[in-house]
PDB file of C-alpha atoms and ligand atoms in Angstrom:
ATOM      1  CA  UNK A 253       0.000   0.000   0.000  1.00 46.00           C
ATOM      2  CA  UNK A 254       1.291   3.295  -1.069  1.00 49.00           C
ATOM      3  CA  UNK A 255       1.931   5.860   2.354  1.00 51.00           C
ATOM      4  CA  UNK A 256       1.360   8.671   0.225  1.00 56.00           C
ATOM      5  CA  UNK A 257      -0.791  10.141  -2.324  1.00 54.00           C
ATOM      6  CA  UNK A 258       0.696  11.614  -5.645  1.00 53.00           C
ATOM      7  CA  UNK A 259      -1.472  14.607  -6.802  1.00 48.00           C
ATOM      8  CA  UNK A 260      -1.647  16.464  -9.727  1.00 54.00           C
ATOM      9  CA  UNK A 261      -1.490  20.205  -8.251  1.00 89.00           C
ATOM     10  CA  UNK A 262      -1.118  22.466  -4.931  1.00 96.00           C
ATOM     11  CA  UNK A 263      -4.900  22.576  -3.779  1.00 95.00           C
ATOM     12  CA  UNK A 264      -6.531  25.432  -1.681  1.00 96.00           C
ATOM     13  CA  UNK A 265      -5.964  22.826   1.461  1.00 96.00           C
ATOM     14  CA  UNK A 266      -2.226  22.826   0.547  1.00 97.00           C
ATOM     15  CA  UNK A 267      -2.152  26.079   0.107  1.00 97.00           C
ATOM     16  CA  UNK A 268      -3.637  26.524   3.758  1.00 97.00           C
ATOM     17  CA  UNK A 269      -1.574  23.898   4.996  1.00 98.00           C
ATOM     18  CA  UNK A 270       1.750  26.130   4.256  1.00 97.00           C
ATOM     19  CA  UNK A 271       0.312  29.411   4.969  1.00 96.00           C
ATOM     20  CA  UNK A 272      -0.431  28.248   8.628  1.00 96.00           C
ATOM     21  CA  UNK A 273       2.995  26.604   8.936  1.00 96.00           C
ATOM     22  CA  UNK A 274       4.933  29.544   7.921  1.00 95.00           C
ATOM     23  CA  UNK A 275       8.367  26.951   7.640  1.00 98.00           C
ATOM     24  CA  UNK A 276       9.283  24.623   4.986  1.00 98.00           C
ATOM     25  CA  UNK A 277      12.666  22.980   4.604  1.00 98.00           C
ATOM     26  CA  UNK A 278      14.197  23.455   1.076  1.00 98.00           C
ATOM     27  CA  UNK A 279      16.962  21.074  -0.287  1.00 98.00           C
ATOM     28  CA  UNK A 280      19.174  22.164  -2.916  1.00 98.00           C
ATOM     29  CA  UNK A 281      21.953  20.659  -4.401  1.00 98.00           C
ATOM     30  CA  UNK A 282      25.575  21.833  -3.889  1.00 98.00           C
ATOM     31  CA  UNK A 283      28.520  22.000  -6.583  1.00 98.00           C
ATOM     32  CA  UNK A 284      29.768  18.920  -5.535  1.00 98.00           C
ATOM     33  CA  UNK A 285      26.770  16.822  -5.036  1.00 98.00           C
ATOM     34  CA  UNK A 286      26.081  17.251  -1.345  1.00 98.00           C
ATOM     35  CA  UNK A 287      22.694  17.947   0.115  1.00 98.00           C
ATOM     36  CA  UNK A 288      21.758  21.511   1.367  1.00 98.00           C
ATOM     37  CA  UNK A 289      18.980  21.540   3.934  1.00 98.00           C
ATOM     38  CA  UNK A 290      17.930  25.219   4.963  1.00 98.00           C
ATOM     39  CA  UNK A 291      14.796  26.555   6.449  1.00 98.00           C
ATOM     40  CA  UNK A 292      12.468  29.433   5.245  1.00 98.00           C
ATOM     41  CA  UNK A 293      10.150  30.814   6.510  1.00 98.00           C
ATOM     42  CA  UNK A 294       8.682  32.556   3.923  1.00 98.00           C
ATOM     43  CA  UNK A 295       7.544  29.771   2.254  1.00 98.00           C
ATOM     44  CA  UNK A 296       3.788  30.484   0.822  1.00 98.00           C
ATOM     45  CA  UNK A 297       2.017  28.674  -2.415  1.00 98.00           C
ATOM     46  CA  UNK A 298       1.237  31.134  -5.136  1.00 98.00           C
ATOM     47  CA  UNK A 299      -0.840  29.012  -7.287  1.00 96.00           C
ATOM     48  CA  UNK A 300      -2.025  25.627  -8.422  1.00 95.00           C
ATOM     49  CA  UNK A 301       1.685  24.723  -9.620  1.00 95.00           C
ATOM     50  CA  UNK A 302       3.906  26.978  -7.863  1.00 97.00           C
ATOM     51  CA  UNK A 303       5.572  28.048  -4.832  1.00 98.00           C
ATOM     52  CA  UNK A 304       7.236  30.905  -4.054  1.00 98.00           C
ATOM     53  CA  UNK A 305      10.065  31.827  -1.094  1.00 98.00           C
ATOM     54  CA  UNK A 306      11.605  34.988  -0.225  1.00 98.00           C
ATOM     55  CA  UNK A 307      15.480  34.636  -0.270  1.00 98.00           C
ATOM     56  CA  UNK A 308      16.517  36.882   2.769  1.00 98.00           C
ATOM     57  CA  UNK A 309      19.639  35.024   3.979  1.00 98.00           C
ATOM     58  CA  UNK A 310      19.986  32.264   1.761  1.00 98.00           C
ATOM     59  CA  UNK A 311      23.213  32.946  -0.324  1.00 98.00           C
ATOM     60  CA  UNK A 312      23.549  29.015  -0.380  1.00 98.00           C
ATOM     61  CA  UNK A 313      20.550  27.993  -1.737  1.00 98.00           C
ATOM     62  CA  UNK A 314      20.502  31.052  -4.052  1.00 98.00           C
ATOM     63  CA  UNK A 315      24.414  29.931  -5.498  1.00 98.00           C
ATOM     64  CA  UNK A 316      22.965  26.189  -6.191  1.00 98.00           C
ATOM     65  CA  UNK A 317      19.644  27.523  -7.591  1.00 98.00           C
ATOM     66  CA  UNK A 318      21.722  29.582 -10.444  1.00 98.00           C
ATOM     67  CA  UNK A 319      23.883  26.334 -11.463  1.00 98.00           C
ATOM     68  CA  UNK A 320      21.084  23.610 -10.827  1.00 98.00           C
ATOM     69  CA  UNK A 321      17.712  24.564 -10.523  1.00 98.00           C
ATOM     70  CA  UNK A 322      16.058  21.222  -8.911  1.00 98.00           C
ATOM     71  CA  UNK A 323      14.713  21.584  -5.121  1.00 98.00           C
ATOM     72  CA  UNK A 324      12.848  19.719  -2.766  1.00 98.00           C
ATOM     73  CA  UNK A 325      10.767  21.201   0.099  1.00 98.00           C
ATOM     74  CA  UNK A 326       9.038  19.785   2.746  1.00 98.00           C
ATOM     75  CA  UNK A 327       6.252  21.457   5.275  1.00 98.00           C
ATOM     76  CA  UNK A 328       5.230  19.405   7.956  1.00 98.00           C
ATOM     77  CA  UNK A 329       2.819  20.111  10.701  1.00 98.00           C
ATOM     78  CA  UNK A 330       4.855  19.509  14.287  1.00 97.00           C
ATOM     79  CA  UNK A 331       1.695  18.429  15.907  1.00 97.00           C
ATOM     80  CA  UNK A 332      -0.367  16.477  13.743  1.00 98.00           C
ATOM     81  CA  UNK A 333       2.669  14.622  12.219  1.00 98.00           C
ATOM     82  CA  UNK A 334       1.909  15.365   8.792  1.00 98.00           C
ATOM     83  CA  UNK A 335       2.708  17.296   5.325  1.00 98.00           C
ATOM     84  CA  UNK A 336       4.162  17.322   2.398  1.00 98.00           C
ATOM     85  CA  UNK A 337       6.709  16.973   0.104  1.00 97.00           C
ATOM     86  CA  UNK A 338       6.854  19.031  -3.182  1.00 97.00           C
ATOM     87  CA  UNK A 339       9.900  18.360  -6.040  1.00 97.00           C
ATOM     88  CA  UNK A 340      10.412  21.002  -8.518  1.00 96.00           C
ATOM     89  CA  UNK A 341      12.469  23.875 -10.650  1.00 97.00           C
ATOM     90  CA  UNK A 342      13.410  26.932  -9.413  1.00 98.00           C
ATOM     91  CA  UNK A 343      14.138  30.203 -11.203  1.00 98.00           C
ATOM     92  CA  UNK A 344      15.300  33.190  -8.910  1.00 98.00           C
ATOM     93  CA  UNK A 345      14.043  36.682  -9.543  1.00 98.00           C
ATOM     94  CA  UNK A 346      16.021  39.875  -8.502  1.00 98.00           C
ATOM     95  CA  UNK A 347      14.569  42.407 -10.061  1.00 97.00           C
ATOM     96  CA  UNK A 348      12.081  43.354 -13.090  1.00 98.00           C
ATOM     97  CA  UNK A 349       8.029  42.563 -13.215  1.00 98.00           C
ATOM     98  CA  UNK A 350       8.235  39.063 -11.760  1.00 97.00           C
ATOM     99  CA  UNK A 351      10.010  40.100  -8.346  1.00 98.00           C
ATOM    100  CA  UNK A 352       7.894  43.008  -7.891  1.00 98.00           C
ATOM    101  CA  UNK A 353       4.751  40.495  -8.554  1.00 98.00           C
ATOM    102  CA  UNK A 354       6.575  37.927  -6.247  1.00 98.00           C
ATOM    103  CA  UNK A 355       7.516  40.476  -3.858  1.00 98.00           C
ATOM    104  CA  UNK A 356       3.528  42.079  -3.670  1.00 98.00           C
ATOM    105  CA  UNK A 357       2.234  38.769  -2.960  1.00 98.00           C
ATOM    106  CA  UNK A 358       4.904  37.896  -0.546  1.00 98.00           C
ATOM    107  CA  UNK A 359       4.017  41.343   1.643  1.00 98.00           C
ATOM    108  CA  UNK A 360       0.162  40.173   0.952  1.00 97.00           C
ATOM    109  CA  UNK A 361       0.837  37.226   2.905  1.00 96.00           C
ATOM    110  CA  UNK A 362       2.981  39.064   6.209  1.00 95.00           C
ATOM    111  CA  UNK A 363       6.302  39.272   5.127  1.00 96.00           C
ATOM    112  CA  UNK A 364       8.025  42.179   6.218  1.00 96.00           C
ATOM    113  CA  UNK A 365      12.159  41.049   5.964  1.00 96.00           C
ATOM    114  CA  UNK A 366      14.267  42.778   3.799  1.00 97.00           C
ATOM    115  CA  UNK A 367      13.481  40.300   0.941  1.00 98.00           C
ATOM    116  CA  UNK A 368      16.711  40.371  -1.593  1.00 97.00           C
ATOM    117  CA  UNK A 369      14.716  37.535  -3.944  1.00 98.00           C
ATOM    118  CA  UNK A 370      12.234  35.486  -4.574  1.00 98.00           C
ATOM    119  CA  UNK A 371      12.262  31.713  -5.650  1.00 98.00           C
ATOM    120  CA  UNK A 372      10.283  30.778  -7.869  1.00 98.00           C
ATOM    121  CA  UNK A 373       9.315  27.176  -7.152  1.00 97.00           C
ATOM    122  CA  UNK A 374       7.519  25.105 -10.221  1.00 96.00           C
ATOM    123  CA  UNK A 375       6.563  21.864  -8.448  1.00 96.00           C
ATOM    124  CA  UNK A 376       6.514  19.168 -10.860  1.00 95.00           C
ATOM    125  CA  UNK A 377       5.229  16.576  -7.616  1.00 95.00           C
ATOM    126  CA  UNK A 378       3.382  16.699  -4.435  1.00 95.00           C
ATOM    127  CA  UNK A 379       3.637  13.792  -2.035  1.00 95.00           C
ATOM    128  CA  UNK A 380       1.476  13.428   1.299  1.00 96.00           C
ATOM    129  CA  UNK A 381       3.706  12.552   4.454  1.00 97.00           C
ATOM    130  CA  UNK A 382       2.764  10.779   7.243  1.00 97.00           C
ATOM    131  CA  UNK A 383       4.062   9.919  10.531  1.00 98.00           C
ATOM    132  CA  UNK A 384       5.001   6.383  11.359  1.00 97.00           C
ATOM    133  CA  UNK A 385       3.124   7.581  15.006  1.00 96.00           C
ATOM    134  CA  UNK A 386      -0.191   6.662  13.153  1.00 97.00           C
ATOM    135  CA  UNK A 387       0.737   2.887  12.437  1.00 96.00           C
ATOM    136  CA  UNK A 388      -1.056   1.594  15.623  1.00 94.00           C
ATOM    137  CA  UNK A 389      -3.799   3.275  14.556  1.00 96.00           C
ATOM    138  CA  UNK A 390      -4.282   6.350  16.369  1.00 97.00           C
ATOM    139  CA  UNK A 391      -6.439   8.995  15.135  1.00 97.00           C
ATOM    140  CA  UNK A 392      -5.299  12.844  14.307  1.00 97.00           C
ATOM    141  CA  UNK A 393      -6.510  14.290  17.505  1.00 97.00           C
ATOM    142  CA  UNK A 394      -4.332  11.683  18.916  1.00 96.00           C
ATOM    143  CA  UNK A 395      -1.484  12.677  17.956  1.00 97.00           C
ATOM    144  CA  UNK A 396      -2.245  15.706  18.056  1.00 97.00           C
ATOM    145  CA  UNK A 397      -3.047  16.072  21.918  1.00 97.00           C
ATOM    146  CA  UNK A 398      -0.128  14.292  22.575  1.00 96.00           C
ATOM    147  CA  UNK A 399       2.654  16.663  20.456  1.00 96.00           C
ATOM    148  CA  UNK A 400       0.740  19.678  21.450  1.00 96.00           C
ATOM    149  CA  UNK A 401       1.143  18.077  25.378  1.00 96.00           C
ATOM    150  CA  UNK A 402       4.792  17.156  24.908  1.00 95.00           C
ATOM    151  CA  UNK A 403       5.880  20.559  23.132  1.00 93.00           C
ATOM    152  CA  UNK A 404       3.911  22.198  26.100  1.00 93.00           C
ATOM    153  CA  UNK A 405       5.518  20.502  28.557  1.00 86.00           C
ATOM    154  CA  UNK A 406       8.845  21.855  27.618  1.00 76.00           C
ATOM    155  CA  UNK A 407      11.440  24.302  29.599  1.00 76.00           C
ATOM    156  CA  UNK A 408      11.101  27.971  28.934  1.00 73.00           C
ATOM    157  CA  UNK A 409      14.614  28.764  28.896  1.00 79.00           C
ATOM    158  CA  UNK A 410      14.509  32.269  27.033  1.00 73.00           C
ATOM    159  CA  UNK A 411      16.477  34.630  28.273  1.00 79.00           C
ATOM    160  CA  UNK A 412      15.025  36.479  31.415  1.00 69.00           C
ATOM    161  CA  UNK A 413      13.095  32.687  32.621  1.00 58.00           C
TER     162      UNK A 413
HETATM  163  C1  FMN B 644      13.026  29.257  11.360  1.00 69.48           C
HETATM  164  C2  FMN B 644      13.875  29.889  10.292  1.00 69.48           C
HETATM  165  C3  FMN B 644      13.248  30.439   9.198  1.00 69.48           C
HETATM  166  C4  FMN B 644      14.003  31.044   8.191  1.00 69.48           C
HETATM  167  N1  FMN B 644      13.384  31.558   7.101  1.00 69.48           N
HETATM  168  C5  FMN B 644      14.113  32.080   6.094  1.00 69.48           C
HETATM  169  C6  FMN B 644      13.496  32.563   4.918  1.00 69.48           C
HETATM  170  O1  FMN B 644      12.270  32.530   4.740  1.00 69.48           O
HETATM  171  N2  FMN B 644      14.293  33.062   3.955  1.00 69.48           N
HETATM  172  C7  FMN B 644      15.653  33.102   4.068  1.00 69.48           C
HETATM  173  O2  FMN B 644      16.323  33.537   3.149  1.00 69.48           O
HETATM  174  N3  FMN B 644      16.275  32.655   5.172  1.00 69.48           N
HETATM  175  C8  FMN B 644      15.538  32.139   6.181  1.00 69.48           C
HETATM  176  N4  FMN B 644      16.154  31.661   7.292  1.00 69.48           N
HETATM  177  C9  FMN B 644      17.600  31.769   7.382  1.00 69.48           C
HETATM  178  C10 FMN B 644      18.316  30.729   6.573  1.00 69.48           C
HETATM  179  O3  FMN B 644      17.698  29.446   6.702  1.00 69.48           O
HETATM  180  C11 FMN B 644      19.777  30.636   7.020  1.00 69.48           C
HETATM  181  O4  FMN B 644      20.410  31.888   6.793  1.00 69.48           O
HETATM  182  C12 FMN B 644      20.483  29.514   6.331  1.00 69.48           C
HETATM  183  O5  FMN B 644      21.735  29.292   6.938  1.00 69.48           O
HETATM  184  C13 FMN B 644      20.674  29.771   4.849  1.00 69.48           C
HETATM  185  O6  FMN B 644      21.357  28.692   4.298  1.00 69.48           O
HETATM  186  P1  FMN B 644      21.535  28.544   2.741  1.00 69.48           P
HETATM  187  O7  FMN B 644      22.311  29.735   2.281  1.00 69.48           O
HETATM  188  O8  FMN B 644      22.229  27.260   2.570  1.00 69.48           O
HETATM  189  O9  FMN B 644      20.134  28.524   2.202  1.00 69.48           O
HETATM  190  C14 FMN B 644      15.412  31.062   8.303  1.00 69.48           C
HETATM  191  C15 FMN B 644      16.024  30.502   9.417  1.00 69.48           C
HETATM  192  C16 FMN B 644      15.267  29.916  10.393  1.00 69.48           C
HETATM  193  C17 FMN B 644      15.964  29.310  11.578  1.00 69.48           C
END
């Protein structure tokens, strides 16, 4: 049985999903084949086939974009122990009609860092993720309850507790 679900474009509840989320992790590829595994926040999806992120500190991502434009992100949902996975090509605007478009939506959604690009994310697949904490069975609220509980239960220990 497949664990995921293969669909054909970024719905309204995917769209949802990431908004609330407001983190995705986006893997590029480095020069000399390595993974590169950084967050963003500013992860939001534009449309039914793309996804856009605002490059604020990202000179790494940005350098492997411009020499090989395949990414993977993933969102995932620390309490309910599930998300997605979305495969893709990136193009990186700077300037010009395209950023400002990028750059409008990306304000639309909250964004208020000094954004110095935008990716442009064309996802060519979207795959489902789900916990292995739902094997025995147990239901979303669940899980939930009990990651909501165990994140709750941990130490303050900003500065000033
Ligand atoms: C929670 C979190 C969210 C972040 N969101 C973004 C973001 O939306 N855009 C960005 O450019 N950098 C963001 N950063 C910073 C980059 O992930 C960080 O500078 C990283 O080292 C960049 O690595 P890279 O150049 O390999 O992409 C975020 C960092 C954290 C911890």
């Amino acid at each position: 049985m497949l664990s995921y679900l293969i669909m054909p474009k970024l719905t309204e509840e995917i769209k949802a999903f990431a908004a609330k989320q407001r983190l995705g992790f986006l893997a590029t590829v480095c020069p000399d084949g390595s993974p590169n595994l950084s967050p963003k926040g500013l992860t939001f999806v534009y449309d039914a086939t793309r996804i856009v992120i605002g490059d604020v500190r990202s000179p790494g991502t940005i350098a492997n974009l411009r020499a090989n434009p395949v990414a993977e992100l993933n969102i995932v949902d620390r309490n309910t122990r599930k998300g997605f996975r979305f495969k893709g090509t990136c193009q990186i605007h700077t300037s010009g009609a395209d950023f400002d478009r990028f750059l409008t939506f990306l304000r639309a959604q909250g964004a208020s860092s000094d954004i110095a690009s935008v990716i442009e994310m064309t996802v060519t697949r979207v795959r489902q993720v789900i916990s292995p904490a739902y094997d025995n069975g147990a239901s979303e609220a669940d899980i939930e309850r009990r990651f909501r509980q165990h994140y709750a239960d941990e130490p303050d220990t900003s500065p000033g507790k």
